[in-house]
Tab-separated table of C-alpha atoms in Angstrom:
chain	number	residue	atom	x	y	z
A	26	MET	CA	8.007	68.546	55.890
A	27	ALA	CA	5.137	67.495	58.181
A	28	ASN	CA	4.630	71.114	59.204
A	29	LEU	CA	4.340	72.244	55.610
A	30	GLU	CA	1.801	69.544	54.813
A	31	SER	CA	-0.430	70.612	57.686
A	32	HIS	CA	-0.988	73.963	55.918
A	33	ILE	CA	-2.123	72.405	52.618
A	34	HIS	CA	-5.713	73.567	51.942
A	35	HIS	CA	-8.322	71.224	50.399
A	36	SER	CA	-11.621	72.244	48.735
A	37	GLY	CA	-14.100	70.582	46.472
A	38	TYR	CA	-17.647	69.987	45.379
A	39	VAL	CA	-19.835	67.165	46.686
A	40	ALA	CA	-23.177	66.348	44.950
A	41	VAL	CA	-25.827	64.896	47.212
A	42	VAL	CA	-28.305	62.731	45.238
A	43	GLY	CA	-31.004	60.180	45.879
A	44	ARG	CA	-34.722	59.472	45.576
A	45	PRO	CA	-37.315	61.991	46.825
A	46	ASN	CA	-37.660	62.072	50.605
A	47	ALA	CA	-34.454	60.228	51.219
A	48	GLY	CA	-33.336	62.944	53.652
A	49	LYS	CA	-30.813	64.873	51.528
A	50	SER	CA	-31.778	68.354	52.726
A	51	THR	CA	-31.970	67.235	56.373
A	52	LEU	CA	-28.408	65.795	56.212
A	53	ILE	CA	-26.999	68.900	54.553
A	54	ASN	CA	-28.624	71.225	57.115
A	55	ARG	CA	-27.020	69.106	59.888
A	56	LEU	CA	-23.614	69.126	58.235
A	57	VAL	CA	-23.647	72.872	57.555
A	58	GLY	CA	-25.074	73.704	60.928
A	59	GLU	CA	-27.548	76.134	59.400
A	60	LYS	CA	-31.018	75.806	57.847
A	61	VAL	CA	-30.069	76.034	54.221
A	62	ALA	CA	-32.723	73.833	52.567
A	63	ILE	CA	-36.355	73.449	53.539
A	64	VAL	CA	-37.537	70.084	54.740
A	65	SER	CA	-40.814	68.225	54.950
A	66	ASP	CA	-42.228	64.739	54.840
A	67	ARG	CA	-43.502	65.395	51.345
A	68	PRO	CA	-41.509	63.977	48.391
A	69	GLN	CA	-39.908	66.393	45.880
A	70	THR	CA	-39.509	69.170	48.412
A	71	THR	CA	-36.260	70.460	46.819
A	72	ARG	CA	-36.903	71.935	43.388
A	73	ASN	CA	-33.545	73.535	42.500
A	74	ARG	CA	-29.926	72.853	43.026
A	75	ILE	CA	-28.930	74.390	46.358
A	76	LEU	CA	-25.328	75.173	47.184
A	77	SER	CA	-24.222	74.884	50.798
A	78	ILE	CA	-20.806	75.619	52.178
A	79	VAL	CA	-18.901	74.160	55.125
A	80	THR	CA	-15.597	75.919	55.951
A	81	MET	CA	-13.184	74.500	58.486
A	82	ALA	CA	-9.439	74.896	59.136
A	83	ASP	CA	-7.690	74.110	55.872
A	84	VAL	CA	-10.865	72.728	54.242
A	85	GLN	CA	-13.875	74.026	52.370
A	86	ILE	CA	-16.606	71.602	51.327
A	87	ILE	CA	-19.270	72.793	48.836
A	88	PHE	CA	-22.386	70.621	48.888
A	89	LEU	CA	-24.826	70.512	45.992
A	90	ASP	CA	-28.304	69.530	47.309
A	91	THR	CA	-30.383	68.283	44.421
A	92	PRO	CA	-34.014	67.510	43.729
A	93	GLY	CA	-34.916	63.873	44.238
A	94	LEU	CA	-34.439	61.708	41.185
A	95	HIS	CA	-37.880	60.595	40.037
A	96	LYS	CA	-40.004	60.046	36.862
A	97	PRO	CA	-41.071	63.516	35.764
A	98	MET	CA	-44.784	64.166	35.366
A	99	ASP	CA	-44.607	67.700	33.989
A	100	LYS	CA	-42.169	70.485	32.831
A	101	LEU	CA	-41.267	71.361	36.378
A	102	GLY	CA	-40.355	67.684	37.001
A	103	GLU	CA	-38.212	67.643	33.906
A	104	HIS	CA	-36.257	70.650	35.084
A	105	MET	CA	-35.874	69.122	38.593
A	106	ILE	CA	-34.383	65.955	37.021
A	107	LYS	CA	-32.013	68.055	34.831
A	108	ALA	CA	-30.851	69.983	37.945
A	109	ALA	CA	-30.123	66.758	39.763
A	110	GLU	CA	-28.234	65.181	36.784
A	111	ASP	CA	-26.294	68.352	36.104
A	112	ALA	CA	-25.051	68.300	39.745
A	113	LEU	CA	-23.205	65.041	38.919
A	114	LYS	CA	-20.950	66.854	36.459
A	115	ASP	CA	-17.674	68.484	37.583
A	116	VAL	CA	-17.843	67.421	41.231
A	117	ASP	CA	-15.186	65.615	43.283
A	118	LEU	CA	-17.402	63.238	45.181
A	119	ILE	CA	-21.048	62.021	45.167
A	120	LEU	CA	-23.028	61.147	48.290
A	121	TYR	CA	-25.866	58.879	47.337
A	122	LEU	CA	-28.557	58.855	49.986
A	123	ALA	CA	-30.914	55.910	50.307
A	124	ASP	CA	-33.818	55.405	52.719
A	125	VAL	CA	-32.966	52.224	54.557
A	126	THR	CA	-36.636	51.650	55.431
A	127	GLU	CA	-37.607	51.180	51.764
A	128	LYS	CA	-38.194	47.518	51.205
A	129	SER	CA	-37.666	47.361	47.480
A	130	MET	CA	-34.508	48.443	45.703
A	131	LYS	CA	-36.188	48.536	42.304
A	132	ALA	CA	-36.402	52.354	42.237
A	133	GLU	CA	-32.801	52.703	43.355
A	134	MET	CA	-31.477	50.571	40.521
A	135	HIS	CA	-32.286	53.283	37.963
A	136	ILE	CA	-30.203	55.834	39.897
A	137	LEU	CA	-27.343	53.396	40.309
A	138	GLU	CA	-27.274	52.850	36.543
A	139	ARG	CA	-26.964	56.586	36.087
A	140	LEU	CA	-24.102	56.632	38.656
A	141	ARG	CA	-22.179	54.063	36.578
A	142	GLU	CA	-21.551	56.937	34.068
A	143	VAL	CA	-19.569	59.015	36.629
A	144	SER	CA	-15.885	58.814	37.179
A	145	VAL	CA	-15.680	60.181	40.753
A	146	PRO	CA	-15.973	58.258	43.978
A	147	VAL	CA	-19.462	57.569	45.356
A	148	PHE	CA	-20.329	57.218	49.037
A	149	LEU	CA	-23.511	55.418	50.039
A	150	VAL	CA	-25.327	56.996	52.966
A	151	LEU	CA	-27.996	54.662	54.281
A	152	ASN	CA	-30.270	57.092	56.064
A	153	LYS	CA	-33.028	56.661	58.715
A	154	VAL	CA	-31.308	53.792	60.641
A	155	ASP	CA	-33.171	55.102	63.721
A	156	GLN	CA	-36.294	53.529	62.143
A	157	VAL	CA	-34.964	50.032	61.851
A	158	PRO	CA	-35.254	47.506	64.728
A	159	ASP	CA	-31.521	46.662	65.186
A	160	GLU	CA	-28.092	46.680	63.530
A	161	ALA	CA	-28.496	43.109	62.341
A	162	SER	CA	-31.454	44.056	60.147
A	163	LEU	CA	-29.196	46.544	58.271
A	164	LEU	CA	-26.758	43.924	57.117
A	165	PRO	CA	-28.853	42.438	54.225
A	166	LYS	CA	-29.552	45.965	52.955
A	167	ILE	CA	-25.872	46.881	53.027
A	168	ASP	CA	-24.952	43.648	51.293
A	169	ALA	CA	-27.527	44.207	48.568
A	170	PHE	CA	-26.173	47.742	47.841
A	171	ARG	CA	-22.563	46.430	47.855
A	172	LYS	CA	-23.554	43.908	45.155
A	173	ALA	CA	-25.378	46.587	43.142
A	174	TYR	CA	-22.620	49.186	42.981
A	175	PRO	CA	-18.932	49.592	43.876
A	176	PHE	CA	-19.307	52.302	46.563
A	177	ARG	CA	-16.075	53.667	47.941
A	178	GLU	CA	-17.579	53.775	51.454
A	179	ILE	CA	-20.850	53.119	53.127
A	180	PHE	CA	-22.277	55.119	56.097
A	181	PRO	CA	-25.420	53.969	57.954
A	182	LEU	CA	-26.748	56.948	59.894
A	183	SER	CA	-29.731	58.983	60.901
A	184	ALA	CA	-29.616	62.503	59.525
A	185	LEU	CA	-32.385	63.532	61.859
A	186	GLN	CA	-31.263	61.905	65.110
A	187	ASP	CA	-27.407	61.515	65.039
A	188	ALA	CA	-25.345	64.120	66.835
A	189	ASP	CA	-21.886	63.247	65.409
A	190	PHE	CA	-21.087	63.211	61.645
A	191	SER	CA	-17.323	63.439	62.096
A	192	GLY	CA	-16.626	60.050	60.425
A	193	LEU	CA	-18.551	61.035	57.341
A	194	VAL	CA	-16.989	64.473	57.162
A	195	SER	CA	-13.447	63.071	57.602
A	196	SER	CA	-13.973	60.675	54.758
A	197	ILE	CA	-15.407	63.456	52.555
A	198	VAL	CA	-12.354	65.630	53.261
A	199	SER	CA	-10.011	62.755	52.311
A	200	MET	CA	-11.547	62.736	48.831
A	201	LEU	CA	-11.115	66.414	48.146
A	202	PRO	CA	-8.205	67.829	46.024
A	203	GLU	CA	-5.849	70.574	47.135
A	204	GLY	CA	-7.388	73.948	46.405
A	205	PRO	CA	-8.249	77.443	47.776
A	206	CYS	CA	-11.415	78.611	49.449
A	207	PHE	CA	-13.926	79.297	46.669
A	208	TYR	CA	-16.249	81.287	49.004
A	209	PRO	CA	-15.834	83.617	51.979
A	210	GLU	CA	-15.406	81.821	55.265
A	211	ASP	CA	-18.662	83.228	56.744
A	212	MET	CA	-20.770	82.294	53.740
A	213	TYR	CA	-22.857	79.120	54.091
A	214	THR	CA	-25.102	79.234	50.970
A	215	ASP	CA	-25.319	81.035	47.595
A	216	GLN	CA	-29.038	81.626	48.020
A	217	THR	CA	-30.232	85.180	48.559
A	218	GLU	CA	-32.351	86.106	51.545
A	219	ARG	CA	-35.273	86.657	49.236
A	220	ILE	CA	-35.061	83.136	47.829
A	221	MET	CA	-34.640	81.634	51.297
A	222	ALA	CA	-37.662	83.564	52.549
A	223	ALA	CA	-39.749	82.230	49.631
A	224	GLU	CA	-38.564	78.693	50.404
A	225	ILE	CA	-39.505	79.134	54.088
A	226	ILE	CA	-43.048	80.156	53.121
A	227	ARG	CA	-43.285	77.150	50.804
A	228	GLU	CA	-42.008	74.862	53.564
A	229	LYS	CA	-44.804	75.902	55.873
A	230	ILE	CA	-47.355	75.246	53.113
A	231	LEU	CA	-45.835	71.775	52.613
A	232	GLN	CA	-46.087	71.064	56.329
A	233	LEU	CA	-49.578	72.454	56.897
A	234	THR	CA	-51.482	71.286	53.805
A	235	ARG	CA	-52.202	67.919	52.191
A	236	GLU	CA	-53.872	66.433	49.139
A	237	GLU	CA	-52.774	67.981	45.839
A	238	VAL	CA	-51.938	71.441	47.185
A	239	PRO	CA	-48.216	71.222	48.095
A	240	HIS	CA	-46.933	70.261	44.679
A	241	ALA	CA	-49.096	72.820	42.970
A	242	VAL	CA	-47.628	75.736	44.977
A	243	ALA	CA	-44.971	78.157	43.945
A	244	VAL	CA	-43.852	81.133	46.094
A	245	GLN	CA	-42.236	84.297	44.887
A	246	VAL	CA	-41.073	87.069	47.234
A	247	LYS	CA	-41.754	90.248	45.256
A	248	GLU	CA	-40.330	92.666	47.842
A	249	MET	CA	-38.047	92.441	50.794
A	250	LYS	CA	-36.687	95.584	52.382
A	251	THR	CA	-35.686	97.027	55.756
A	252	ARG	CA	-37.869	99.950	56.860
A	253	GLU	CA	-36.605	102.945	58.810
A	254	ASN	CA	-37.715	101.361	62.135
A	255	GLY	CA	-35.603	98.257	61.444
A	256	THR	CA	-38.561	95.978	60.548
A	257	VAL	CA	-38.015	93.815	57.516
A	258	TYR	CA	-41.008	94.053	55.167
A	259	VAL	CA	-41.680	90.911	53.080
A	260	LEU	CA	-44.276	90.786	50.271
A	261	GLY	CA	-44.879	87.300	48.883
A	262	ASP	CA	-47.140	85.873	46.208
A	263	ILE	CA	-48.287	82.241	46.579
A	264	TYR	CA	-49.298	80.634	43.211
A	265	VAL	CA	-51.587	77.680	42.807
A	266	GLU	CA	-53.225	76.112	39.778
A	267	ARG	CA	-56.919	76.056	40.773
A	268	ASP	CA	-59.462	78.102	42.677
A	269	SER	CA	-60.106	75.136	44.958
A	270	GLN	CA	-56.413	75.079	45.952
A	271	LYS	CA	-56.573	78.838	46.673
A	272	ALA	CA	-59.539	78.260	48.915
A	273	ILE	CA	-57.617	75.587	50.887
A	274	LEU	CA	-54.631	77.854	51.358
A	275	ILE	CA	-56.705	80.790	52.559
A	276	GLY	CA	-58.945	78.604	54.806
A	277	ARG	CA	-62.072	79.578	56.561
A	278	LYS	CA	-62.002	83.277	57.378
A	279	GLY	CA	-58.310	83.297	56.342
A	280	SER	CA	-57.318	80.871	59.126
A	281	MET	CA	-54.908	78.765	57.022
A	282	LEU	CA	-53.145	81.755	55.458
A	283	LYS	CA	-52.768	83.328	58.914
A	284	LYS	CA	-51.165	80.098	60.216
A	285	ILE	CA	-48.813	79.828	57.287
A	286	SER	CA	-47.871	83.503	57.627
A	287	SER	CA	-47.309	83.244	61.403
A	288	GLU	CA	-45.012	80.199	61.172
A	289	ALA	CA	-43.145	81.563	58.180
A	290	ARG	CA	-42.609	84.944	59.802
A	291	MET	CA	-40.929	83.357	62.863
A	292	ASP	CA	-38.426	81.497	60.625
A	293	ILE	CA	-37.768	84.554	58.466
A	294	GLU	CA	-37.072	86.553	61.660
A	295	LYS	CA	-34.420	83.964	62.564
A	296	LEU	CA	-32.994	84.282	59.033
A	297	THR	CA	-32.781	88.095	59.113
A	298	ASP	CA	-32.313	88.539	62.862
A	299	SER	CA	-34.983	91.307	62.627
A	300	HIS	CA	-38.662	91.819	63.265
A	301	VAL	CA	-40.554	90.900	60.171
A	302	TYR	CA	-43.869	92.125	58.679
A	303	LEU	CA	-44.998	89.455	56.204
A	304	GLU	CA	-47.713	90.096	53.687
A	305	LEU	CA	-48.930	87.118	51.599
A	306	TRP	CA	-51.285	86.970	48.657
A	307	VAL	CA	-52.639	83.771	47.053
A	308	LYS	CA	-53.090	83.855	43.264
A	309	VAL	CA	-54.266	81.309	40.657
A	310	ARG	CA	-51.901	80.601	37.776
A	311	PRO	CA	-53.507	77.689	35.763
A	312	LYS	CA	-51.104	74.822	34.874
A	313	TRP	CA	-47.994	76.815	35.754
A	314	ARG	CA	-45.991	73.576	36.217
A	315	GLU	CA	-46.595	72.760	32.484
A	316	LYS	CA	-45.576	76.148	31.033
A	317	GLU	CA	-41.972	77.013	30.363
A	318	SER	CA	-42.745	80.710	30.443
A	319	ASP	CA	-44.314	80.439	33.914
A	320	LEU	CA	-41.395	78.397	35.263
A	321	ARG	CA	-39.000	81.110	34.010
A	322	ALA	CA	-41.212	83.926	35.425
A	323	LEU	CA	-41.353	82.266	38.799
A	324	GLY	CA	-37.559	81.738	38.901
A	325	LEU	CA	-37.756	77.983	38.864
A	326	VAL	CA	-35.571	77.707	35.750
A	327	ASP	CA	-32.908	79.940	34.265
A	328	ARG	CA	-34.132	82.753	32.177
């Protein structure tokens, strides 16, 4: 009987939710072992639901990385919130990430109220413990969260610094139902190379620019093909809302655009395992975050 049980396969969906900049994408990249989602120190980096897959012996975990839950300021924000809330439906487990360095829990309470409506187990992941002085200082935070919500388990960790996530993974697996592999064993995301290339370009913009520019940027890869010599040609359009933002992205004598292109090209080469020729154009699309038609045209919401 024990031998038969060892061949039972488990699989399921795990939604990863939390406030902007809690470290959701960083944790998922570490768990998957591949760079699936872009990361930056800017809030609201993730704009869409991203599916990431971990396949092990007799187990397949499908993570749903979601936009950070926040008060929407425009149409794009409304769609980001909807993507996050939709991810809570029809999953087997929810990982709720919280930044342990945040002093106030006021913003967390709104999310916890939303989680009271779900019927699946919720794990609390207290992230960024590498930034607190000692373990004793974690205890009041853990106690406060325990009083606020009946979490199934609590995991203090550092998504950025920790090397071993086996305890978290084992607990996740224990929550998954019996089921087959939903995706091929060598597949780690449902995103196309074109979408991932666009996100890599946007990540470099997030990392290299400040002020109002990052949130006003959308990137669309218009063309991505392998030429006869094996080079992958990538043509991308970068959209901003104002001429002043365009000027910042281009920089003096094109210096900023060259830097963005250089850093993005290196990551796209890792993605494609090929030499890449990257061509980028910056275009102004006024108030695109407010227009449903623009959000659809840019692929940020379903057509």
